[in-house]
Short mmCIF file of C-alpha atoms in Angstrom, two decimals:
data_model
loop_
_atom_site.label_atom_id
_atom_site.label_comp_id
_atom_site.label_asym_id
_atom_site.label_seq_id
_atom_site.Cartn_x
_atom_site.Cartn_y
_atom_site.Cartn_z
CA UNK A 150 111.98 75.70 133.48
CA UNK A 151 113.90 76.62 135.52
CA UNK A 152 116.32 79.70 135.59
CA UNK A 153 119.27 78.31 134.73
CA UNK A 154 118.53 76.51 132.20
CA UNK A 155 116.18 79.91 130.90
CA UNK A 156 117.11 81.17 127.82
CA UNK A 157 118.34 84.96 127.97
CA UNK A 158 117.62 87.44 125.28
CA UNK A 159 119.50 90.46 125.12
CA UNK A 160 118.35 93.30 122.23
CA UNK A 161 119.61 91.49 119.36
CA UNK A 162 116.32 88.70 119.66
CA UNK A 163 114.21 91.91 120.12
CA UNK A 164 115.36 94.14 117.20
CA UNK A 165 114.52 90.54 115.37
CA UNK A 166 111.14 90.05 116.87
CA UNK A 167 110.25 94.36 116.22
CA UNK A 168 111.57 93.04 112.41
CA UNK A 169 109.30 89.52 112.37
CA UNK A 170 106.76 91.89 113.84
CA UNK A 171 106.19 94.63 110.69
CA UNK A 172 106.44 92.15 108.59
CA UNK A 173 103.14 89.99 110.14
CA UNK A 174 101.86 93.68 109.86
CA UNK A 175 102.19 94.78 106.22
CA UNK A 176 105.11 97.04 106.87
CA UNK A 177 107.98 96.42 105.24
CA UNK A 178 111.06 96.97 107.52
CA UNK A 179 114.57 97.21 104.79
CA UNK A 180 114.57 99.63 102.19
CA UNK A 181 115.11 97.79 98.00
CA UNK A 182 117.57 98.20 96.28
CA UNK A 183 115.83 101.02 93.78
CA UNK A 184 115.57 102.77 96.52
CA UNK A 185 119.00 102.56 97.33
CA UNK A 186 120.35 103.12 94.13
CA UNK A 187 118.33 106.70 94.37
CA UNK A 188 119.72 107.59 97.79
CA UNK A 189 122.81 107.12 95.82
CA UNK A 190 122.77 109.95 93.22
CA UNK A 191 121.96 112.82 95.91
CA UNK A 192 124.65 115.21 96.32
CA UNK A 193 123.43 117.40 98.64
CA UNK A 194 120.25 118.73 100.27
CA UNK A 195 118.25 120.39 98.05
CA UNK A 196 118.42 124.09 96.98
CA UNK A 197 116.41 126.56 95.27
CA UNK A 198 116.13 129.15 93.96
CA UNK A 199 112.73 130.21 94.23
CA UNK A 200 112.12 133.62 94.10
CA UNK A 201 109.41 133.85 96.91
CA UNK A 202 111.12 131.53 99.95
CA UNK A 203 111.86 134.13 101.81
CA UNK A 204 115.82 133.79 103.52
CA UNK A 205 114.87 133.31 107.37
CA UNK A 206 118.12 131.98 108.00
CA UNK A 207 119.17 134.70 111.07
CA UNK A 208 116.00 133.88 112.18
CA UNK A 209 117.11 132.33 116.29
CA UNK A 210 115.90 128.30 115.65
CA UNK A 211 115.82 126.47 116.84
CA UNK A 212 114.70 122.77 117.41
CA UNK A 213 113.23 120.82 120.41
CA UNK A 214 112.08 117.10 120.36
CA UNK A 215 113.77 113.97 121.88
CA UNK A 216 117.05 113.68 123.97
CA UNK A 217 118.31 110.49 120.93
CA UNK A 218 116.22 112.35 118.04
CA UNK A 219 118.45 113.13 114.81
CA UNK A 220 115.20 112.92 112.14
CA UNK A 221 114.96 116.62 113.51
CA UNK A 222 111.15 118.00 111.32
CA UNK A 223 110.29 121.47 113.23
CA UNK A 224 111.53 124.37 114.23
CA UNK A 225 110.25 127.30 116.01
CA UNK A 226 110.41 131.31 117.05
CA UNK A 227 109.10 134.18 118.22
CA UNK A 228 108.49 137.70 118.36
CA UNK A 229 106.61 140.38 120.55
CA UNK A 230 104.25 142.03 119.16
CA UNK A 231 102.25 145.40 120.11
CA UNK A 232 99.48 145.20 122.80
CA UNK A 233 100.75 141.42 124.54
CA UNK A 234 100.52 139.33 121.51
CA UNK A 235 103.36 137.03 119.95
CA UNK A 236 104.74 136.38 116.27
CA UNK A 237 104.80 132.92 116.89
CA UNK A 238 106.45 131.02 113.09
CA UNK A 239 106.75 127.06 112.65
CA UNK A 240 109.11 126.09 110.29
CA UNK A 241 108.89 122.40 108.33
CA UNK A 242 111.12 120.62 106.59
CA UNK A 243 110.54 120.81 102.86
CA UNK A 244 110.99 116.66 102.52
CA UNK A 245 109.77 116.93 98.88
CA UNK A 246 112.55 118.66 97.68
CA UNK A 247 114.23 115.54 97.29
CA UNK A 248 111.12 113.31 97.31
CA UNK A 249 110.01 113.24 94.30
CA UNK A 250 106.52 111.42 94.48
CA UNK A 251 106.08 107.64 92.87
CA UNK A 252 110.13 107.20 93.45
CA UNK A 253 110.92 104.33 94.51
CA UNK A 254 111.84 107.03 98.54
CA UNK A 255 108.62 107.75 98.09
CA UNK A 256 107.00 104.09 97.09
CA UNK A 257 108.50 102.81 100.02
CA UNK A 258 106.90 105.47 101.84
CA UNK A 259 103.95 106.24 101.04
CA UNK A 260 103.90 102.28 101.26
CA UNK A 261 104.83 102.60 105.81
CA UNK A 262 103.26 106.14 106.16
CA UNK A 263 105.24 106.43 109.25
CA UNK A 264 108.05 105.83 110.75
CA UNK A 265 107.40 102.21 113.57
CA UNK A 266 109.59 103.24 116.72
CA UNK A 267 110.74 100.33 119.69
CA UNK A 268 113.25 100.62 121.47
CA UNK A 269 115.84 97.82 119.68
CA UNK A 270 114.95 98.97 117.25
CA UNK A 271 113.73 101.85 114.69
CA UNK A 272 112.06 101.79 111.23
CA UNK A 273 112.85 104.88 109.78
CA UNK A 274 109.93 105.97 106.95
CA UNK A 275 112.35 107.64 105.30
CA UNK A 276 116.17 105.98 104.51
CA UNK A 277 118.58 108.03 106.85
CA UNK A 278 120.22 109.33 104.72
CA UNK A 279 117.37 112.12 104.27
CA UNK A 280 115.72 111.82 107.90
CA UNK A 281 118.90 112.20 109.42
CA UNK A 282 120.83 114.76 107.34
CA UNK A 283 120.00 115.94 104.08
CA UNK A 284 116.43 116.39 105.05
CA UNK A 285 116.29 117.66 107.92
CA UNK A 286 116.32 120.53 109.50
CA UNK A 287 120.47 120.23 111.58
CA UNK A 288 122.18 122.27 112.90
CA UNK A 289 124.56 125.65 111.52
CA UNK A 290 122.87 123.42 108.21
CA UNK A 291 120.49 125.06 105.43
CA UNK A 292 117.46 123.81 104.82
CA UNK A 293 114.32 124.42 102.70
CA UNK A 294 111.23 125.24 105.04
CA UNK A 295 107.82 125.19 104.53
CA UNK A 296 106.97 128.65 107.41
CA UNK A 297 103.71 129.02 109.14
CA UNK A 298 103.92 132.67 110.36
CA UNK A 299 100.60 132.73 113.43
CA UNK A 300 100.07 136.09 114.99
CA UNK A 301 98.89 134.84 118.80
CA UNK A 302 96.64 138.21 120.25
CA UNK A 303 96.72 137.66 124.55
CA UNK A 304 94.23 135.99 125.27
CA UNK A 305 95.66 133.12 122.94
CA UNK A 306 93.27 133.73 119.42
CA UNK A 307 94.82 133.24 116.35
CA UNK A 308 93.91 136.65 115.25
CA UNK A 309 96.85 136.00 111.50
CA UNK A 310 98.19 133.28 109.95
CA UNK A 311 99.60 132.79 107.06
CA UNK A 312 102.31 130.35 105.21
CA UNK A 313 105.02 129.94 102.93
CA UNK A 314 107.92 128.96 101.64
CA UNK A 315 111.37 129.75 103.46
CA UNK A 316 115.26 129.37 103.84
CA UNK A 317 116.18 128.18 107.88
CA UNK A 318 119.30 127.84 109.68
CA UNK A 319 118.28 125.52 113.67
CA UNK A 320 120.51 127.14 115.50
CA UNK A 321 120.45 125.65 118.97
CA UNK A 322 119.30 120.98 119.08
CA UNK A 323 117.85 120.95 122.13
CA UNK A 324 115.69 118.07 124.40
CA UNK A 325 113.01 118.22 125.29
CA UNK A 326 113.57 117.18 129.26
CA UNK A 327 116.60 119.28 130.01
CA UNK A 328 114.88 121.99 128.34
CA UNK A 329 112.00 121.36 131.16
CA UNK A 330 114.73 121.46 133.60
CA UNK A 331 115.77 123.58 132.79
CA UNK A 332 111.99 125.67 132.75
CA UNK A 333 111.18 124.35 135.87
CA UNK A 334 114.37 126.00 137.84
CA UNK A 335 115.53 122.41 137.88
CA UNK A 336 119.33 123.12 136.28
CA UNK A 337 120.87 125.25 133.94
CA UNK A 338 120.34 126.72 130.94
CA UNK A 339 121.51 123.74 128.42
CA UNK A 340 125.20 124.46 126.83
CA UNK A 341 123.71 124.25 123.35
CA UNK A 342 121.17 127.25 124.11
CA UNK A 343 123.30 129.31 125.41
CA UNK A 344 125.81 129.48 123.71
CA UNK A 345 122.68 131.77 121.32
CA UNK A 346 122.22 135.08 122.45
CA UNK A 347 118.98 135.38 121.86
CA UNK A 348 117.55 130.87 122.63
CA UNK A 349 117.25 132.18 126.62
CA UNK A 350 114.47 135.18 125.80
CA UNK A 351 113.04 133.44 122.59
CA UNK A 352 112.50 130.07 125.02
CA UNK A 353 111.07 131.46 127.86
CA UNK A 354 108.49 133.72 125.21
CA UNK A 355 107.75 129.92 123.38
CA UNK A 356 106.62 128.39 126.44
CA UNK A 357 104.12 131.28 128.01
CA UNK A 358 102.73 131.67 125.21
CA UNK A 359 103.04 128.01 124.27
CA UNK A 360 101.25 127.67 128.66
CA UNK A 361 98.47 130.60 126.81
CA UNK A 362 97.39 128.19 124.52
CA UNK A 363 97.47 124.64 126.32
CA UNK A 364 95.15 127.17 128.85
CA UNK A 365 92.49 127.89 126.06
CA UNK A 366 92.30 124.82 124.20
CA UNK A 367 91.65 123.11 127.91
CA UNK A 368 89.26 125.43 128.30
CA UNK A 369 87.18 124.98 124.91
CA UNK A 370 87.02 120.83 125.20
CA UNK A 371 91.05 119.53 124.04
CA UNK A 372 91.29 116.34 126.59
CA UNK A 373 93.66 115.59 129.22
CA UNK A 374 94.52 111.71 128.51
CA UNK A 375 97.81 110.05 130.23
CA UNK A 376 98.47 107.08 128.33
CA UNK A 377 100.45 104.70 130.03
CA UNK A 378 103.98 103.64 126.52
CA UNK A 379 106.60 102.46 128.70
CA UNK A 380 110.10 102.52 126.94
CA UNK A 381 112.71 100.34 127.05
CA UNK A 382 116.26 101.30 128.56
CA UNK A 383 119.79 99.91 127.24
CA UNK A 384 122.89 99.73 128.12
CA UNK A 385 124.73 98.12 125.08
CA UNK A 386 122.35 94.26 124.47
CA UNK A 387 120.87 94.67 128.26
CA UNK A 388 117.76 96.50 128.84
CA UNK A 389 118.77 97.83 132.39
CA UNK A 390 115.44 100.15 132.90
CA UNK A 391 111.76 100.74 131.99
CA UNK A 392 110.52 103.94 131.66
CA UNK A 393 107.81 105.94 131.15
CA UNK A 394 107.71 109.09 128.57
CA UNK A 395 106.27 112.30 131.37
CA UNK A 396 104.56 114.59 129.60
CA UNK A 397 106.89 117.82 130.63
CA UNK A 398 107.06 122.10 129.88
CA UNK A 399 109.28 120.31 126.72
CA UNK A 400 107.11 118.43 125.24
CA UNK A 401 103.90 121.03 125.98
CA UNK A 402 105.80 124.24 124.63
CA UNK A 403 106.02 121.94 120.83
CA UNK A 404 103.53 120.62 121.03
CA UNK A 405 100.91 123.45 121.02
CA UNK A 406 103.21 124.76 118.33
CA UNK A 407 102.19 121.72 115.87
CA UNK A 408 98.76 122.03 116.68
CA UNK A 409 98.24 125.64 116.12
CA UNK A 410 100.40 124.62 112.81
CA UNK A 411 98.20 122.45 112.16
CA UNK A 412 94.94 123.73 113.09
CA UNK A 413 96.06 126.76 110.21
CA UNK A 414 97.39 124.31 107.72
CA UNK A 415 94.29 122.66 107.32
CA UNK A 416 92.11 126.24 107.43
CA UNK A 417 94.58 127.47 105.14
CA UNK A 418 93.82 124.56 102.58
CA UNK A 419 90.62 124.41 102.57
CA UNK A 420 90.89 128.24 101.93
CA UNK A 421 91.67 128.03 99.10
CA UNK A 422 88.93 125.51 97.68
CA UNK A 423 90.12 122.07 96.94
CA UNK A 424 90.26 118.75 98.75
CA UNK A 425 93.00 118.03 101.13
CA UNK A 426 94.09 115.01 104.27
CA UNK A 427 92.07 115.80 106.42
CA UNK A 428 93.13 114.42 111.08
CA UNK A 429 90.18 113.14 111.93
CA UNK A 430 88.50 111.59 115.77
CA UNK A 431 84.99 111.76 115.06
CA UNK A 432 82.66 112.37 118.05
CA UNK A 433 81.58 108.97 119.85
CA UNK A 434 79.07 107.00 119.21
CA UNK A 435 79.59 105.10 122.88
CA UNK A 436 78.78 108.45 124.25
CA UNK A 437 76.70 106.51 125.94
CA UNK A 438 79.46 103.92 127.29
CA UNK A 439 81.28 107.08 129.10
CA UNK A 440 78.68 108.55 130.46
CA UNK A 441 77.62 104.91 132.18
CA UNK A 442 82.16 105.44 133.16
CA UNK A 443 81.50 108.54 134.49
CA UNK A 444 78.37 107.31 136.76
CA UNK A 445 80.49 104.90 138.16
CA UNK A 446 83.06 108.45 139.58
CA UNK A 447 79.72 109.39 141.36
CA UNK A 448 80.40 112.25 137.91
CA UNK A 449 76.63 112.75 135.82
CA UNK A 450 77.54 113.72 131.85
CA UNK A 451 75.15 115.19 129.73
CA UNK A 452 72.96 112.65 127.44
CA UNK A 453 74.99 114.22 124.77
CA UNK A 454 77.93 113.98 123.00
CA UNK A 455 80.81 117.27 124.21
CA UNK A 456 84.24 117.22 125.13
CA UNK A 457 84.19 120.10 128.05
CA UNK A 458 81.86 118.50 130.33
CA UNK A 459 84.86 114.56 128.90
CA UNK A 460 87.76 116.88 130.17
CA UNK A 461 86.29 119.05 133.33
CA UNK A 462 85.62 114.83 134.60
CA UNK A 463 88.39 114.02 133.40
CA UNK A 464 90.78 117.00 134.49
CA UNK A 465 89.07 116.03 138.56
CA UNK A 466 90.13 112.53 138.36
CA UNK A 467 93.37 113.28 137.65
CA UNK A 468 93.20 115.55 140.99
CA UNK A 469 92.19 112.78 143.01
CA UNK A 470 93.47 109.41 141.64
CA UNK A 471 97.15 110.04 139.49
CA UNK A 472 97.55 106.87 140.46
CA UNK A 473 94.74 104.84 138.35
CA UNK A 474 94.77 107.86 135.58
CA UNK A 475 96.15 105.98 132.48
CA UNK A 476 94.22 102.98 133.27
CA UNK A 477 90.79 105.99 132.87
CA UNK A 478 93.24 107.48 129.79
CA UNK A 479 93.10 104.61 127.82
CA UNK A 480 89.22 103.19 128.23
CA UNK A 481 87.89 106.44 127.44
CA UNK A 482 90.66 106.65 124.34
CA UNK A 483 88.84 103.67 123.43
CA UNK A 484 84.67 104.79 124.11
CA UNK A 485 86.06 107.41 122.02
CA UNK A 486 87.72 105.70 119.39
CA UNK A 487 90.62 105.72 117.00
CA UNK A 488 91.82 108.88 114.75
CA UNK A 489 91.46 108.14 110.93
CA UNK A 490 92.62 110.15 108.60
CA UNK A 491 89.95 111.76 105.54
CA UNK A 492 89.51 113.76 102.87
CA UNK A 493 87.25 116.77 102.97
CA UNK A 494 86.49 119.81 100.39
CA UNK A 495 86.70 123.82 101.84
CA UNK A 496 82.57 123.32 101.09
CA UNK A 497 81.62 120.34 103.47
CA UNK A 498 81.27 120.33 106.77
CA UNK A 499 83.93 119.64 108.82
CA UNK A 500 84.30 116.40 110.92
CA UNK A 501 86.31 118.41 113.27
CA UNK A 502 88.82 116.32 116.35
CA UNK A 503 86.64 115.27 118.81
CA UNK A 504 89.97 114.89 120.62
CA UNK A 505 90.94 118.26 120.70
CA UNK A 506 88.08 120.33 121.21
CA UNK A 507 88.52 121.48 116.91
CA UNK A 508 86.32 121.86 113.77
CA UNK A 509 89.61 122.16 110.97
CA UNK A 510 93.22 119.73 112.16
CA UNK A 511 95.48 118.91 109.88
CA UNK A 512 98.86 116.36 110.09
CA UNK A 513 101.81 118.65 108.85
CA UNK A 514 105.00 118.76 111.05
CA UNK A 515 106.70 115.46 110.82
CA UNK A 516 106.89 115.43 106.88
CA UNK A 517 109.89 112.96 107.96
CA UNK A 518 108.01 110.84 109.95
CA UNK A 519 105.07 110.57 108.23
CA UNK A 520 104.03 109.76 104.93
CA UNK A 521 99.79 112.24 105.97
CA UNK A 522 102.38 115.16 106.78
CA UNK A 523 104.45 114.55 102.91
CA UNK A 524 101.24 114.38 101.45
CA UNK A 525 99.84 117.47 103.01
CA UNK A 526 103.15 119.56 102.85
CA UNK A 527 102.85 119.10 98.87
CA UNK A 528 99.65 120.81 98.39
CA UNK A 529 101.36 123.12 99.54
CA UNK A 530 103.40 123.73 97.68
CA UNK A 531 101.42 123.38 94.78
CA UNK A 532 99.21 126.36 96.23
CA UNK A 533 101.80 128.05 96.58
CA UNK A 534 103.94 128.05 93.38
CA UNK A 535 100.57 127.74 91.55
CA UNK A 536 100.98 124.27 90.05
CA UNK A 537 98.30 121.60 89.70
CA UNK A 538 97.40 119.87 92.96
CA UNK A 539 99.81 116.68 93.11
CA UNK A 540 97.30 114.37 94.30
CA UNK A 541 92.91 113.94 92.23
CA UNK A 542 90.36 113.61 94.72
CA UNK A 543 89.78 109.18 94.39
CA UNK A 544 93.93 109.76 95.24
CA UNK A 545 93.63 111.42 98.72
CA UNK A 546 90.72 108.53 99.29
CA UNK A 547 93.12 105.53 99.18
CA UNK A 548 95.40 107.42 100.24
CA UNK A 549 93.98 108.42 103.55
CA UNK A 550 92.13 105.34 103.61
CA UNK A 551 95.92 102.56 103.58
CA UNK A 552 97.34 105.77 105.77
CA UNK A 553 95.40 104.79 108.70
CA UNK A 554 95.68 101.35 107.67
CA UNK A 555 99.25 101.24 108.60
CA UNK A 556 99.15 103.45 111.01
CA UNK A 557 96.88 100.50 113.00
CA UNK A 558 99.82 97.83 112.38
CA UNK A 559 102.23 100.19 113.55
CA UNK A 560 100.62 101.51 117.05
CA UNK A 561 100.53 96.69 116.89
CA UNK A 562 104.42 96.52 115.84
CA UNK A 563 105.48 98.81 118.86
CA UNK A 564 102.67 97.97 121.28
CA UNK A 565 103.84 93.82 120.83
CA UNK A 566 107.80 94.96 121.28
CA UNK A 567 106.77 96.97 124.35
CA UNK A 568 105.58 94.14 125.82
CA UNK A 569 108.73 91.57 124.59
CA UNK A 570 110.52 94.97 126.20
CA UNK A 571 108.92 94.16 129.50
CA UNK A 572 109.92 91.38 129.87
CA UNK A 573 112.63 90.84 128.83
CA UNK A 574 113.60 93.08 131.57
CA UNK A 575 111.57 91.27 133.89
CA UNK A 576 112.65 87.83 132.55
CA UNK A 577 115.89 87.08 135.35
CA UNK A 578 113.13 88.80 138.39
CA UNK A 579 111.51 85.65 138.15
CA UNK A 580 109.95 84.92 141.68
CA UNK A 581 109.83 88.45 142.42
CA UNK A 582 107.33 90.56 144.39
CA UNK A 583 105.44 93.71 143.17
CA UNK A 584 102.64 96.52 144.02
CA UNK A 585 100.41 95.85 141.85
CA UNK A 586 97.66 97.93 139.54
CA UNK A 587 94.07 95.44 138.66
CA UNK A 588 94.06 97.24 135.10
CA UNK A 589 91.30 94.43 132.94
CA UNK A 590 89.56 91.79 133.33
CA UNK A 591 87.11 89.40 130.93
CA UNK A 592 86.32 85.10 129.82
CA UNK A 593 90.30 85.91 129.13
CA UNK A 594 91.29 86.39 132.68
CA UNK A 595 92.35 89.45 134.84
CA UNK A 596 95.11 91.94 133.66
CA UNK A 597 97.62 94.25 136.49
CA UNK A 598 100.16 96.39 135.87
CA UNK A 599 102.93 97.28 137.95
CA UNK A 600 103.74 100.74 139.57
CA UNK A 601 107.36 99.91 139.48
CA UNK A 602 108.58 99.03 136.78
CA UNK A 603 106.25 100.07 134.58
CA UNK A 604 105.46 96.77 133.08
CA UNK A 605 101.83 94.23 131.96
CA UNK A 606 100.84 90.99 132.33
CA UNK A 607 97.86 88.33 133.34
CA UNK A 608 96.98 86.77 136.41
CA UNK A 609 97.74 82.95 136.66
CA UNK A 610 96.99 79.81 138.59
CA UNK A 611 94.10 81.41 141.72
CA UNK A 612 92.38 84.25 141.18
CA UNK A 613 90.77 86.24 144.33
CA UNK A 614 87.26 88.40 143.10
CA UNK A 615 89.14 91.01 142.20
CA UNK A 616 87.68 95.14 141.13
CA UNK A 617 89.51 97.32 138.35
CA UNK A 618 91.31 100.08 139.81
CA UNK A 619 92.37 97.45 143.33
CA UNK A 620 95.97 97.51 144.18
CA UNK A 621 97.11 95.14 144.92
CA UNK A 622 101.07 92.74 146.01
CA UNK A 623 102.36 89.90 142.89
CA UNK A 624 104.80 87.83 142.09
CA UNK A 625 106.04 87.30 139.27
CA UNK A 626 106.20 83.45 137.43
CA UNK A 627 107.60 83.75 133.86
CA UNK A 628 107.93 85.86 131.24
CA UNK A 629 107.96 84.62 126.86
CA UNK A 630 110.05 87.09 125.59
CA UNK A 631 109.20 85.99 121.85
CA UNK A 632 105.44 86.09 122.50
CA UNK A 633 105.27 89.43 124.69
CA UNK A 634 103.77 87.79 127.86
CA UNK A 635 104.05 88.45 132.08
CA UNK A 636 102.66 86.10 134.17
CA UNK A 637 101.99 87.51 137.75
CA UNK A 638 99.57 85.00 140.67
CA UNK A 639 97.90 86.90 143.21
CA UNK A 640 99.61 87.29 146.80
CA UNK A 641 97.30 87.48 150.04
#
């Protein structure tokens, strides 16, 4: 097919491909009529007269999220204490206050278990009137929340933690990249932060505490990995770029506080003796494959699984070869195995999260986007109110398996659409030559990753003897947007 005969695809094609991929994977791309009826009956944000709800609206709360995020799940605020300690508060949207268990909206959320994010179209777990408005922690709006209060000492240890209900008000909606650029001294403080007098000091202190937590976490063996997840950038119907998301100080600030809050939530539930939904990454069964992998780089890992040793190896490789580190990260992730949801009781030994080097961990900070977080939120509220647990152990067991499976399905949808995004971006560049890295060799073919733009494809035609990690020049020979295929020919 010549370039003049080739059909040119657009954003609407990607949205259609994404919807088809959702259906193929057992996910529901649209909301039902019963969901719409329930939504129409809502008159506004939830209100609650429970005297145990603390009025925290006067605090200088702020949200930090993606530039285009409208589903704001959490706010943070801090307060200095004696001896270099800092009190950190994380407020999480009380989605349960408007989404009753077993209601049509809840049933849709239970089926999908997560929002699915593709560049062409987002498939929210909850209707947008909820997730971006009535249950979102929007600026200058009073919202009910579950608050995790943590006292973090100068050595980054969490010396005290408590969980309670609160009423909060977001004073500044901020974005990761803009805050990171300001922290790094590259740009002025964003206007949304500048107009609130306390926010600048808040951000400085929160960043300092987050970096302290991060340093301690990695010293304990939490793994620093760099996954390859480029996203398309649109101008109207056209894909104008593909960009790899970069880790930065703004993202790290929120990441550290969410990890800390998830850990404290897991411990809080365990302290009350009942069953809870945990997020785990098991100790790698294929550890000896990781030992073998390290050996190829002249490194030695112990014979038994050791996250500290693995993190030290990864840190050295990242410093030595940042260009190939995403490919090494992917191999490590595959050998470690995926995260999953399980039910644990306080009386049993926790499986733990090998990747984060934590014994106690759950998902609790994104109930607008993830169903396990909504489950955990309901369990927290029942404990705080002295009510009966909202789920039986059998229900939790079934939900744990279902959430694990649906999360995997959602990940496959997002990966499938990313391939089509890259094919669409490159379909007008047939014949161009790019710098690439060999990322894999199997019986079915040899795979390469372009350095710029960040896109992956397969070598076709005559393929010379190549080693994984080798750099080469490739010519783009064909793209197939519908199937997400990109073909290259090796040059030289």
